[in-house]
Amino acid sequence: MAANPPKIKTAINSNERLKNLKTTFETKYGESPLFYACAPGRVNLIGEHIDYCGYSVLPMAIEQNILAAVSVNSSGMIQLANTNPQYQDFKQSCSEEIIIDSDNPKWYYYFLCGVKGIQERFGITRLAGMSCVIDGTIPPSSGLSSSSALVCCSGLLTMEANQKSLSKVSLAEICAKCERYIGTEGGGMDQSISFLAEKGTAKLIEFQPLRATDVKLPEGPVFVISNCCKEMNKAASSHYNIRVVECRIATKILAQARGLDSSGLLKLAQVQTELKASLEEMLTLVDEVLHPEPYSREEVCKTLCITLEQLSTDLLSSNTQDVTHFKLHQRAKHVYGEAARVMTFKSVCDSGPVESMQLLGELMNQSHASCRDLYECSCPELDQLVDICLKSGAVGSRLTGAGWGGCAVSMVPSEKVESFLQAVREAYFLPDPRRAAMEKQSLFVSKPGGGAAVFLEE
Ligand code: ADP
Ligand code: NG1
């Protein structure tokens, strides 16, 4: 676990993507890359919106990733280019302070998050000059963690360019922290799996301390990712942070109701730990303490004996200052229920009963229903897609990632994959010309991929 990301010697020209990236780099900068770095996206099999509450999640890395070619030079500049013309060039001097404008989440700010994370970790006053070309294959804003893959790739290559060394766990922790500069108060699942993934296995990711355990998936089914083709840019909207804040307020109210000192508590998992209660007991506590009607700001303040100003500074984030109502009962119910489903999913995988495929599928379906009805992080397109996936032969299907758009992950018996893909194609993609045009990169089988790595010319 304390291992560093691998450095792999590769014949660059024998890999089509690396070779093309090298050529693009040489044309752009008139020099050759010194090394390459890549970080994968991920699909979360179960455990949605609970990482920032302190609960374990169960993702696997996907094959799609962010790949960068890098030279280290004496230009005194950080220069960025992207193979996708949608993402404009950027440069800044190494002596300039890195400032991330979270009101305007341009692509290079995600890159700069990674640079800043490494700079702060080592207290580097003058960063090495570097030129980079980025090439990404993860559909953006689709719940497959393109943003975190970019931050992780940047953190890894900045560490390498500045001749520093860190374990995968430290890199994951630094990148989880520094991605928050973009304004989204994420929990750390994405950066953890991006560094700690290993080919062929999903992982249970646990926090505090961060650790990853192999989860052996049953042999029978495969996982299919399908994109509903509606994008949701987390940093450009407040949906995500509203949920983080609702969980934070629920934490305080539950803790207070059971006589705990809530001053140091911000995560729902901490209340469980303090009370030494089971998840079942936490679900009962939610029903006893929280009411299903939304809480107004005034009611929150009255219940917690705090002022509106304290609510604003201590509990709300900068993009949730205007929120007037908070659905605390529904959000806390989802979190404790989903945390329990993750543990059941892991134990079904570990014990491998004959009916495990059905049991896992059932848990995925329950997870989707909870995301849709209690956490309200689905959308009509995703619900329709999940429905179609189930009718097309999946034993379980659910939204994956932040939601409000993006992808579903379905568990499909191997022998049914071809008919499943065809049925989803016909029912969801082909009837709509925009979806049909995106189908190739929006519907695919995914096997557990490896973690972030550095590549050097052989
Ligand atoms: P996700 O769920 O994929 O992490 P986000 O909305 O959080 O979605 O982040 C998507 C953002 O990440 C994009 O708007 C873009 O700024 C950045 N991004 C993703 N892929 C790339 C890429 N290949 N090159 C540059 N920036 C990228
Ligand atoms: P995606 O789907 O990559 O936007 C986000 C968070 C995760 C996690 C999931 C929901 C970030 C960087 N990622 O993922 O930490 O909370 O939503 O389970 O904020």
PDB file of N, CA, C and O in Angstrom, residues 341-403:
ATOM      1  N   ARG A 341     -25.612  -0.826   2.129  1.00  0.00           N
ATOM      2  CA  ARG A 341     -25.610  -1.601   0.865  1.00  0.00           C
ATOM      3  C   ARG A 341     -24.182  -1.884   0.394  1.00  0.00           C
ATOM      4  O   ARG A 341     -23.893  -2.950  -0.137  1.00  0.00           O
ATOM      5  N   VAL A 342     -23.280  -0.945   0.598  1.00  0.00           N
ATOM      6  CA  VAL A 342     -21.889  -1.169   0.183  1.00  0.00           C
ATOM      7  C   VAL A 342     -21.305  -2.359   0.952  1.00  0.00           C
ATOM      8  O   VAL A 342     -20.673  -3.247   0.370  1.00  0.00           O
ATOM      9  N   MET A 343     -21.553  -2.387   2.259  1.00  0.00           N
ATOM     10  CA  MET A 343     -20.980  -3.476   3.065  1.00  0.00           C
ATOM     11  C   MET A 343     -21.595  -4.822   2.671  1.00  0.00           C
ATOM     12  O   MET A 343     -20.900  -5.833   2.590  1.00  0.00           O
ATOM     13  N   THR A 344     -22.903  -4.815   2.368  1.00  0.00           N
ATOM     14  CA  THR A 344     -23.549  -6.069   1.948  1.00  0.00           C
ATOM     15  C   THR A 344     -22.982  -6.513   0.596  1.00  0.00           C
ATOM     16  O   THR A 344     -22.698  -7.698   0.388  1.00  0.00           O
ATOM     17  N   PHE A 345     -22.798  -5.552  -0.319  1.00  0.00           N
ATOM     18  CA  PHE A 345     -22.255  -5.865  -1.653  1.00  0.00           C
ATOM     19  C   PHE A 345     -20.884  -6.534  -1.495  1.00  0.00           C
ATOM     20  O   PHE A 345     -20.602  -7.568  -2.093  1.00  0.00           O
ATOM     21  N   LYS A 346     -20.053  -5.944  -0.641  1.00  0.00           N
ATOM     22  CA  LYS A 346     -18.700  -6.488  -0.428  1.00  0.00           C
ATOM     23  C   LYS A 346     -18.793  -7.907   0.159  1.00  0.00           C
ATOM     24  O   LYS A 346     -18.084  -8.811  -0.286  1.00  0.00           O
ATOM     25  N   SER A 347     -19.683  -8.115   1.134  1.00  0.00           N
ATOM     26  CA  SER A 347     -19.704  -9.441   1.746  1.00  0.00           C
ATOM     27  C   SER A 347     -20.300 -10.482   0.796  1.00  0.00           C
ATOM     28  O   SER A 347     -19.877 -11.632   0.816  1.00  0.00           O
ATOM     29  N   VAL A 348     -21.230 -10.076  -0.059  1.00  0.00           N
ATOM     30  CA  VAL A 348     -21.733 -11.032  -1.068  1.00  0.00           C
ATOM     31  C   VAL A 348     -20.584 -11.421  -2.006  1.00  0.00           C
ATOM     32  O   VAL A 348     -20.393 -12.594  -2.323  1.00  0.00           O
ATOM     33  N   CYS A 349     -19.791 -10.430  -2.432  1.00  0.00           N
ATOM     34  CA  CYS A 349     -18.644 -10.737  -3.317  1.00  0.00           C
ATOM     35  C   CYS A 349     -17.666 -11.670  -2.604  1.00  0.00           C
ATOM     36  O   CYS A 349     -17.127 -12.595  -3.202  1.00  0.00           O
ATOM     37  N   ASP A 350     -17.415 -11.428  -1.315  1.00  0.00           N
ATOM     38  CA  ASP A 350     -16.444 -12.236  -0.566  1.00  0.00           C
ATOM     39  C   ASP A 350     -16.915 -13.672  -0.380  1.00  0.00           C
ATOM     40  O   ASP A 350     -16.133 -14.605  -0.496  1.00  0.00           O
ATOM     41  N   SER A 351     -18.220 -13.825  -0.094  1.00  0.00           N
ATOM     42  CA  SER A 351     -18.671 -15.183   0.215  1.00  0.00           C
ATOM     43  C   SER A 351     -19.109 -15.940  -1.032  1.00  0.00           C
ATOM     44  O   SER A 351     -19.173 -17.160  -1.025  1.00  0.00           O
ATOM     45  N   GLY A 352     -19.397 -15.186  -2.112  1.00  0.00           N
ATOM     46  CA  GLY A 352     -19.683 -15.777  -3.413  1.00  0.00           C
ATOM     47  C   GLY A 352     -20.755 -16.844  -3.445  1.00  0.00           C
ATOM     48  O   GLY A 352     -20.529 -17.922  -3.996  1.00  0.00           O
ATOM     49  N   PRO A 353     -21.961 -16.594  -2.875  1.00  0.00           N
ATOM     50  CA  PRO A 353     -23.002 -17.625  -2.995  1.00  0.00           C
ATOM     51  C   PRO A 353     -23.444 -17.784  -4.448  1.00  0.00           C
ATOM     52  O   PRO A 353     -23.213 -16.885  -5.265  1.00  0.00           O
ATOM     53  N   VAL A 354     -24.090 -18.892  -4.769  1.00  0.00           N
ATOM     54  CA  VAL A 354     -24.500 -19.141  -6.157  1.00  0.00           C
ATOM     55  C   VAL A 354     -25.418 -18.044  -6.689  1.00  0.00           C
ATOM     56  O   VAL A 354     -25.373 -17.680  -7.856  1.00  0.00           O
ATOM     57  N   GLU A 355     -26.236 -17.521  -5.782  1.00  0.00           N
ATOM     58  CA  GLU A 355     -27.195 -16.501  -6.246  1.00  0.00           C
ATOM     59  C   GLU A 355     -26.608 -15.095  -6.154  1.00  0.00           C
ATOM     60  O   GLU A 355     -27.333 -14.112  -6.184  1.00  0.00           O
ATOM     61  N   SER A 356     -25.267 -14.967  -6.078  1.00  0.00           N
ATOM     62  CA  SER A 356     -24.675 -13.648  -5.816  1.00  0.00           C
ATOM     63  C   SER A 356     -25.034 -12.620  -6.880  1.00  0.00           C
ATOM     64  O   SER A 356     -25.236 -11.454  -6.567  1.00  0.00           O
ATOM     65  N   MET A 357     -25.133 -13.047  -8.143  1.00  0.00           N
ATOM     66  CA  MET A 357     -25.443 -12.077  -9.195  1.00  0.00           C
ATOM     67  C   MET A 357     -26.787 -11.398  -8.913  1.00  0.00           C
ATOM     68  O   MET A 357     -26.915 -10.183  -9.016  1.00  0.00           O
ATOM     69  N   GLN A 358     -27.778 -12.195  -8.543  1.00  0.00           N
ATOM     70  CA  GLN A 358     -29.105 -11.638  -8.244  1.00  0.00           C
ATOM     71  C   GLN A 358     -29.042 -10.684  -7.054  1.00  0.00           C
ATOM     72  O   GLN A 358     -29.614  -9.594  -7.081  1.00  0.00           O
ATOM     73  N   LEU A 359     -28.293 -11.110  -6.020  1.00  0.00           N
ATOM     74  CA  LEU A 359     -28.215 -10.281  -4.807  1.00  0.00           C
ATOM     75  C   LEU A 359     -27.545  -8.946  -5.104  1.00  0.00           C
ATOM     76  O   LEU A 359     -27.999  -7.890  -4.668  1.00  0.00           O
ATOM     77  N   LEU A 360     -26.464  -8.993  -5.873  1.00  0.00           N
ATOM     78  CA  LEU A 360     -25.742  -7.748  -6.193  1.00  0.00           C
ATOM     79  C   LEU A 360     -26.616  -6.841  -7.062  1.00  0.00           C
ATOM     80  O   LEU A 360     -26.644  -5.623  -6.860  1.00  0.00           O
ATOM     81  N   GLY A 361     -27.320  -7.468  -8.007  1.00  0.00           N
ATOM     82  CA  GLY A 361     -28.206  -6.698  -8.883  1.00  0.00           C
ATOM     83  C   GLY A 361     -29.284  -5.984  -8.076  1.00  0.00           C
ATOM     84  O   GLY A 361     -29.565  -4.798  -8.276  1.00  0.00           O
ATOM     85  N   GLU A 362     -29.819  -6.716  -7.123  1.00  0.00           N
ATOM     86  CA  GLU A 362     -30.854  -6.160  -6.231  1.00  0.00           C
ATOM     87  C   GLU A 362     -30.324  -4.930  -5.485  1.00  0.00           C
ATOM     88  O   GLU A 362     -30.989  -3.896  -5.391  1.00  0.00           O
ATOM     89  N   LEU A 363     -29.094  -5.047  -4.967  1.00  0.00           N
ATOM     90  CA  LEU A 363     -28.501  -3.924  -4.215  1.00  0.00           C
ATOM     91  C   LEU A 363     -28.300  -2.715  -5.132  1.00  0.00           C
ATOM     92  O   LEU A 363     -28.527  -1.569  -4.726  1.00  0.00           O
ATOM     93  N   MET A 364     -27.888  -2.974  -6.364  1.00  0.00           N
ATOM     94  CA  MET A 364     -27.703  -1.861  -7.311  1.00  0.00           C
ATOM     95  C   MET A 364     -29.040  -1.172  -7.593  1.00  0.00           C
ATOM     96  O   MET A 364     -29.120   0.052  -7.670  1.00  0.00           O
ATOM     97  N   ASN A 365     -30.091  -1.974  -7.740  1.00  0.00           N
ATOM     98  CA  ASN A 365     -31.417  -1.391  -8.007  1.00  0.00           C
ATOM     99  C   ASN A 365     -31.907  -0.564  -6.822  1.00  0.00           C
ATOM    100  O   ASN A 365     -32.464   0.522  -6.996  1.00  0.00           O
ATOM    101  N   GLN A 366     -31.662  -1.086  -5.619  1.00  0.00           N
ATOM    102  CA  GLN A 366     -32.063  -0.324  -4.423  1.00  0.00           C
ATOM    103  C   GLN A 366     -31.284   0.984  -4.356  1.00  0.00           C
ATOM    104  O   GLN A 366     -31.805   2.029  -3.977  1.00  0.00           O
ATOM    105  N   SER A 367     -30.015   0.910  -4.715  1.00  0.00           N
ATOM    106  CA  SER A 367     -29.170   2.111  -4.692  1.00  0.00           C
ATOM    107  C   SER A 367     -29.717   3.165  -5.653  1.00  0.00           C
ATOM    108  O   SER A 367     -29.808   4.351  -5.314  1.00  0.00           O
ATOM    109  N   HIS A 368     -30.103   2.719  -6.847  1.00  0.00           N
ATOM    110  CA  HIS A 368     -30.637   3.701  -7.806  1.00  0.00           C
ATOM    111  C   HIS A 368     -31.921   4.333  -7.270  1.00  0.00           C
ATOM    112  O   HIS A 368     -32.105   5.559  -7.346  1.00  0.00           O
ATOM    113  N   ALA A 369     -32.798   3.496  -6.722  1.00  0.00           N
ATOM    114  CA  ALA A 369     -34.072   4.029  -6.199  1.00  0.00           C
ATOM    115  C   ALA A 369     -33.804   5.059  -5.097  1.00  0.00           C
ATOM    116  O   ALA A 369     -34.454   6.110  -5.035  1.00  0.00           O
ATOM    117  N   SER A 370     -32.826   4.778  -4.263  1.00  0.00           N
ATOM    118  CA  SER A 370     -32.508   5.698  -3.166  1.00  0.00           C
ATOM    119  C   SER A 370     -31.903   7.007  -3.710  1.00  0.00           C
ATOM    120  O   SER A 370     -32.246   8.099  -3.243  1.00  0.00           O
ATOM    121  N   CYS A 371     -31.032   6.890  -4.703  1.00  0.00           N
ATOM    122  CA  CYS A 371     -30.459   8.105  -5.333  1.00  0.00           C
ATOM    123  C   CYS A 371     -31.572   8.940  -5.976  1.00  0.00           C
ATOM    124  O   CYS A 371     -31.585  10.159  -5.888  1.00  0.00           O
ATOM    125  N   ARG A 372     -32.509   8.241  -6.614  1.00  0.00           N
ATOM    126  CA  ARG A 372     -33.580   8.942  -7.334  1.00  0.00           C
ATOM    127  C   ARG A 372     -34.578   9.577  -6.360  1.00  0.00           C
ATOM    128  O   ARG A 372     -34.883  10.759  -6.471  1.00  0.00           O
ATOM    129  N   ASP A 373     -35.037   8.799  -5.367  1.00  0.00           N
ATOM    130  CA  ASP A 373     -36.158   9.260  -4.547  1.00  0.00           C
ATOM    131  C   ASP A 373     -35.742  10.019  -3.291  1.00  0.00           C
ATOM    132  O   ASP A 373     -36.408  10.963  -2.897  1.00  0.00           O
ATOM    133  N   LEU A 374     -34.649   9.571  -2.662  1.00  0.00           N
ATOM    134  CA  LEU A 374     -34.259  10.217  -1.398  1.00  0.00           C
ATOM    135  C   LEU A 374     -33.195  11.287  -1.626  1.00  0.00           C
ATOM    136  O   LEU A 374     -33.241  12.360  -1.042  1.00  0.00           O
ATOM    137  N   TYR A 375     -32.216  10.963  -2.474  1.00  0.00           N
ATOM    138  CA  TYR A 375     -31.109  11.913  -2.665  1.00  0.00           C
ATOM    139  C   TYR A 375     -31.383  12.877  -3.817  1.00  0.00           C
ATOM    140  O   TYR A 375     -30.717  13.894  -3.940  1.00  0.00           O
ATOM    141  N   GLU A 376     -32.359  12.508  -4.649  1.00  0.00           N
ATOM    142  CA  GLU A 376     -32.763  13.341  -5.791  1.00  0.00           C
ATOM    143  C   GLU A 376     -31.560  13.799  -6.618  1.00  0.00           C
ATOM    144  O   GLU A 376     -31.400  14.977  -6.903  1.00  0.00           O
ATOM    145  N   CYS A 377     -30.712  12.812  -6.977  1.00  0.00           N
ATOM    146  CA  CYS A 377     -29.559  13.154  -7.807  1.00  0.00           C
ATOM    147  C   CYS A 377     -29.626  12.429  -9.159  1.00  0.00           C
ATOM    148  O   CYS A 377     -28.629  12.308  -9.845  1.00  0.00           O
ATOM    149  N   SER A 378     -30.833  11.960  -9.522  1.00  0.00           N
ATOM    150  CA  SER A 378     -30.978  11.394 -10.858  1.00  0.00           C
ATOM    151  C   SER A 378     -31.593  12.455 -11.763  1.00  0.00           C
ATOM    152  O   SER A 378     -31.603  13.648 -11.417  1.00  0.00           O
ATOM    153  N   CYS A 379     -32.066  12.067 -12.918  1.00  0.00           N
ATOM    154  CA  CYS A 379     -32.782  12.982 -13.818  1.00  0.00           C
ATOM    155  C   CYS A 379     -33.632  12.085 -14.736  1.00  0.00           C
ATOM    156  O   CYS A 379     -33.397  10.873 -14.805  1.00  0.00           O
ATOM    157  N   PRO A 380     -34.629  12.635 -15.425  1.00  0.00           N
ATOM    158  CA  PRO A 380     -35.520  11.779 -16.219  1.00  0.00           C
ATOM    159  C   PRO A 380     -34.773  10.921 -17.241  1.00  0.00           C
ATOM    160  O   PRO A 380     -35.108   9.744 -17.427  1.00  0.00           O
ATOM    161  N   GLU A 381     -33.748  11.475 -17.872  1.00  0.00           N
ATOM    162  CA  GLU A 381     -32.997  10.714 -18.882  1.00  0.00           C
ATOM    163  C   GLU A 381     -32.320   9.499 -18.254  1.00  0.00           C
ATOM    164  O   GLU A 381     -32.328   8.402 -18.812  1.00  0.00           O
ATOM    165  N   LEU A 382     -31.698   9.703 -17.077  1.00  0.00           N
ATOM    166  CA  LEU A 382     -31.017   8.588 -16.400  1.00  0.00           C
ATOM    167  C   LEU A 382     -32.020   7.532 -15.941  1.00  0.00           C
ATOM    168  O   LEU A 382     -31.763   6.331 -16.078  1.00  0.00           O
ATOM    169  N   ASP A 383     -33.161   7.992 -15.432  1.00  0.00           N
ATOM    170  CA  ASP A 383     -34.179   7.026 -14.986  1.00  0.00           C
ATOM    171  C   ASP A 383     -34.680   6.198 -16.167  1.00  0.00           C
ATOM    172  O   ASP A 383     -34.861   4.987 -16.064  1.00  0.00           O
ATOM    173  N   GLN A 384     -34.857   6.874 -17.293  1.00  0.00           N
ATOM    174  CA  GLN A 384     -35.327   6.165 -18.495  1.00  0.00           C
ATOM    175  C   GLN A 384     -34.274   5.141 -18.937  1.00  0.00           C
ATOM    176  O   GLN A 384     -34.588   3.986 -19.240  1.00  0.00           O
ATOM    177  N   LEU A 385     -33.015   5.568 -18.913  1.00  0.00           N
ATOM    178  CA  LEU A 385     -31.940   4.681 -19.351  1.00  0.00           C
ATOM    179  C   LEU A 385     -31.828   3.455 -18.428  1.00  0.00           C
ATOM    180  O   LEU A 385     -31.691   2.317 -18.893  1.00  0.00           O
ATOM    181  N   VAL A 386     -31.885   3.689 -17.122  1.00  0.00           N
ATOM    182  CA  VAL A 386     -31.799   2.581 -16.154  1.00  0.00           C
ATOM    183  C   VAL A 386     -32.962   1.600 -16.388  1.00  0.00           C
ATOM    184  O   VAL A 386     -32.771   0.376 -16.387  1.00  0.00           O
ATOM    185  N   ASP A 387     -34.115   2.151 -16.635  1.00  0.00           N
ATOM    186  CA  ASP A 387     -35.292   1.331 -16.928  1.00  0.00           C
ATOM    187  C   ASP A 387     -35.072   0.459 -18.162  1.00  0.00           C
ATOM    188  O   ASP A 387     -35.347  -0.743 -18.161  1.00  0.00           O
ATOM    189  N   ILE A 388     -34.559   1.092 -19.212  1.00  0.00           N
ATOM    190  CA  ILE A 388     -34.295   0.371 -20.462  1.00  0.00           C
ATOM    191  C   ILE A 388     -33.247  -0.722 -20.218  1.00  0.00           C
ATOM    192  O   ILE A 388     -33.367  -1.846 -20.712  1.00  0.00           O
ATOM    193  N   CYS A 389     -32.210  -0.402 -19.434  1.00  0.00           N
ATOM    194  CA  CYS A 389     -31.155  -1.392 -19.162  1.00  0.00           C
ATOM    195  C   CYS A 389     -31.756  -2.613 -18.456  1.00  0.00           C
ATOM    196  O   CYS A 389     -31.431  -3.754 -18.797  1.00  0.00           O
ATOM    197  N   LEU A 390     -32.635  -2.374 -17.495  1.00  0.00           N
ATOM    198  CA  LEU A 390     -33.244  -3.503 -16.777  1.00  0.00           C
ATOM    199  C   LEU A 390     -34.126  -4.335 -17.709  1.00  0.00           C
ATOM    200  O   LEU A 390     -34.093  -5.557 -17.678  1.00  0.00           O
ATOM    201  N   LYS A 391     -34.867  -3.636 -18.594  1.00  0.00           N
ATOM    202  CA  LYS A 391     -35.739  -4.366 -19.530  1.00  0.00           C
ATOM    203  C   LYS A 391     -34.916  -5.099 -20.589  1.00  0.00           C
ATOM    204  O   LYS A 391     -35.397  -6.022 -21.227  1.00  0.00           O
ATOM    205  N   SER A 392     -33.661  -4.666 -20.778  1.00  0.00           N
ATOM    206  CA  SER A 392     -32.828  -5.262 -21.835  1.00  0.00           C
ATOM    207  C   SER A 392     -31.973  -6.417 -21.329  1.00  0.00           C
ATOM    208  O   SER A 392     -31.117  -6.917 -22.059  1.00  0.00           O
ATOM    209  N   GLY A 393     -32.150  -6.794 -20.060  1.00  0.00           N
ATOM    210  CA  GLY A 393     -31.440  -7.991 -19.580  1.00  0.00           C
ATOM    211  C   GLY A 393     -30.479  -7.765 -18.425  1.00  0.00           C
ATOM    212  O   GLY A 393     -29.863  -8.718 -17.940  1.00  0.00           O
ATOM    213  N   ALA A 394     -30.325  -6.504 -17.945  1.00  0.00           N
ATOM    214  CA  ALA A 394     -29.441  -6.281 -16.796  1.00  0.00           C
ATOM    215  C   ALA A 394     -30.098  -6.847 -15.537  1.00  0.00           C
ATOM    216  O   ALA A 394     -31.318  -6.768 -15.390  1.00  0.00           O
ATOM    217  N   VAL A 395     -29.263  -7.403 -14.627  1.00  0.00           N
ATOM    218  CA  VAL A 395     -29.828  -7.852 -13.350  1.00  0.00           C
ATOM    219  C   VAL A 395     -29.817  -6.726 -12.328  1.00  0.00           C
ATOM    220  O   VAL A 395     -30.500  -6.785 -11.299  1.00  0.00           O
ATOM    221  N   GLY A 396     -29.032  -5.697 -12.598  1.00  0.00           N
ATOM    222  CA  GLY A 396     -29.011  -4.520 -11.734  1.00  0.00           C
ATOM    223  C   GLY A 396     -28.545  -3.339 -12.557  1.00  0.00           C
ATOM    224  O   GLY A 396     -27.742  -3.500 -13.475  1.00  0.00           O
ATOM    225  N   SER A 397     -29.072  -2.160 -12.248  1.00  0.00           N
ATOM    226  CA  SER A 397     -28.653  -0.975 -13.005  1.00  0.00           C
ATOM    227  C   SER A 397     -28.859   0.251 -12.129  1.00  0.00           C
ATOM    228  O   SER A 397     -29.853   0.335 -11.399  1.00  0.00           O
ATOM    229  N   ARG A 398     -27.931   1.173 -12.204  1.00  0.00           N
ATOM    230  CA  ARG A 398     -28.033   2.364 -11.343  1.00  0.00           C
ATOM    231  C   ARG A 398     -27.207   3.502 -11.933  1.00  0.00           C
ATOM    232  O   ARG A 398     -26.292   3.269 -12.723  1.00  0.00           O
ATOM    233  N   LEU A 399     -27.540   4.714 -11.537  1.00  0.00           N
ATOM    234  CA  LEU A 399     -26.690   5.834 -11.940  1.00  0.00           C
ATOM    235  C   LEU A 399     -25.356   5.679 -11.236  1.00  0.00           C
ATOM    236  O   LEU A 399     -25.263   5.073 -10.169  1.00  0.00           O
ATOM    237  N   THR A 400     -24.297   6.216 -11.820  1.00  0.00           N
ATOM    238  CA  THR A 400     -22.979   6.134 -11.200  1.00  0.00           C
ATOM    239  C   THR A 400     -22.352   7.516 -11.177  1.00  0.00           C
ATOM    240  O   THR A 400     -22.542   8.302 -12.102  1.00  0.00           O
ATOM    241  N   GLY A 401     -21.631   7.821 -10.119  1.00  0.00           N
ATOM    242  CA  GLY A 401     -21.018   9.145  -9.992  1.00  0.00           C
ATOM    243  C   GLY A 401     -21.998  10.139  -9.407  1.00  0.00           C
ATOM    244  O   GLY A 401     -23.017   9.756  -8.815  1.00  0.00           O
ATOM    245  N   ALA A 402     -21.706  11.406  -9.621  1.00  0.00           N
ATOM    246  CA  ALA A 402     -22.507  12.447  -8.971  1.00  0.00           C
ATOM    247  C   ALA A 402     -23.969  12.422  -9.403  1.00  0.00           C
ATOM    248  O   ALA A 402     -24.863  12.711  -8.610  1.00  0.00           O
ATOM    249  N   GLY A 403     -24.257  12.095 -10.667  1.00  0.00           N
ATOM    250  CA  GLY A 403     -25.640  12.039 -11.141  1.00  0.00           C
ATOM    251  C   GLY A 403     -26.107  13.347 -11.760  1.00  0.00           C
ATOM    252  O   GLY A 403     -25.294  14.113 -12.277  1.00  0.00           O
TER     253      GLY A 403
END
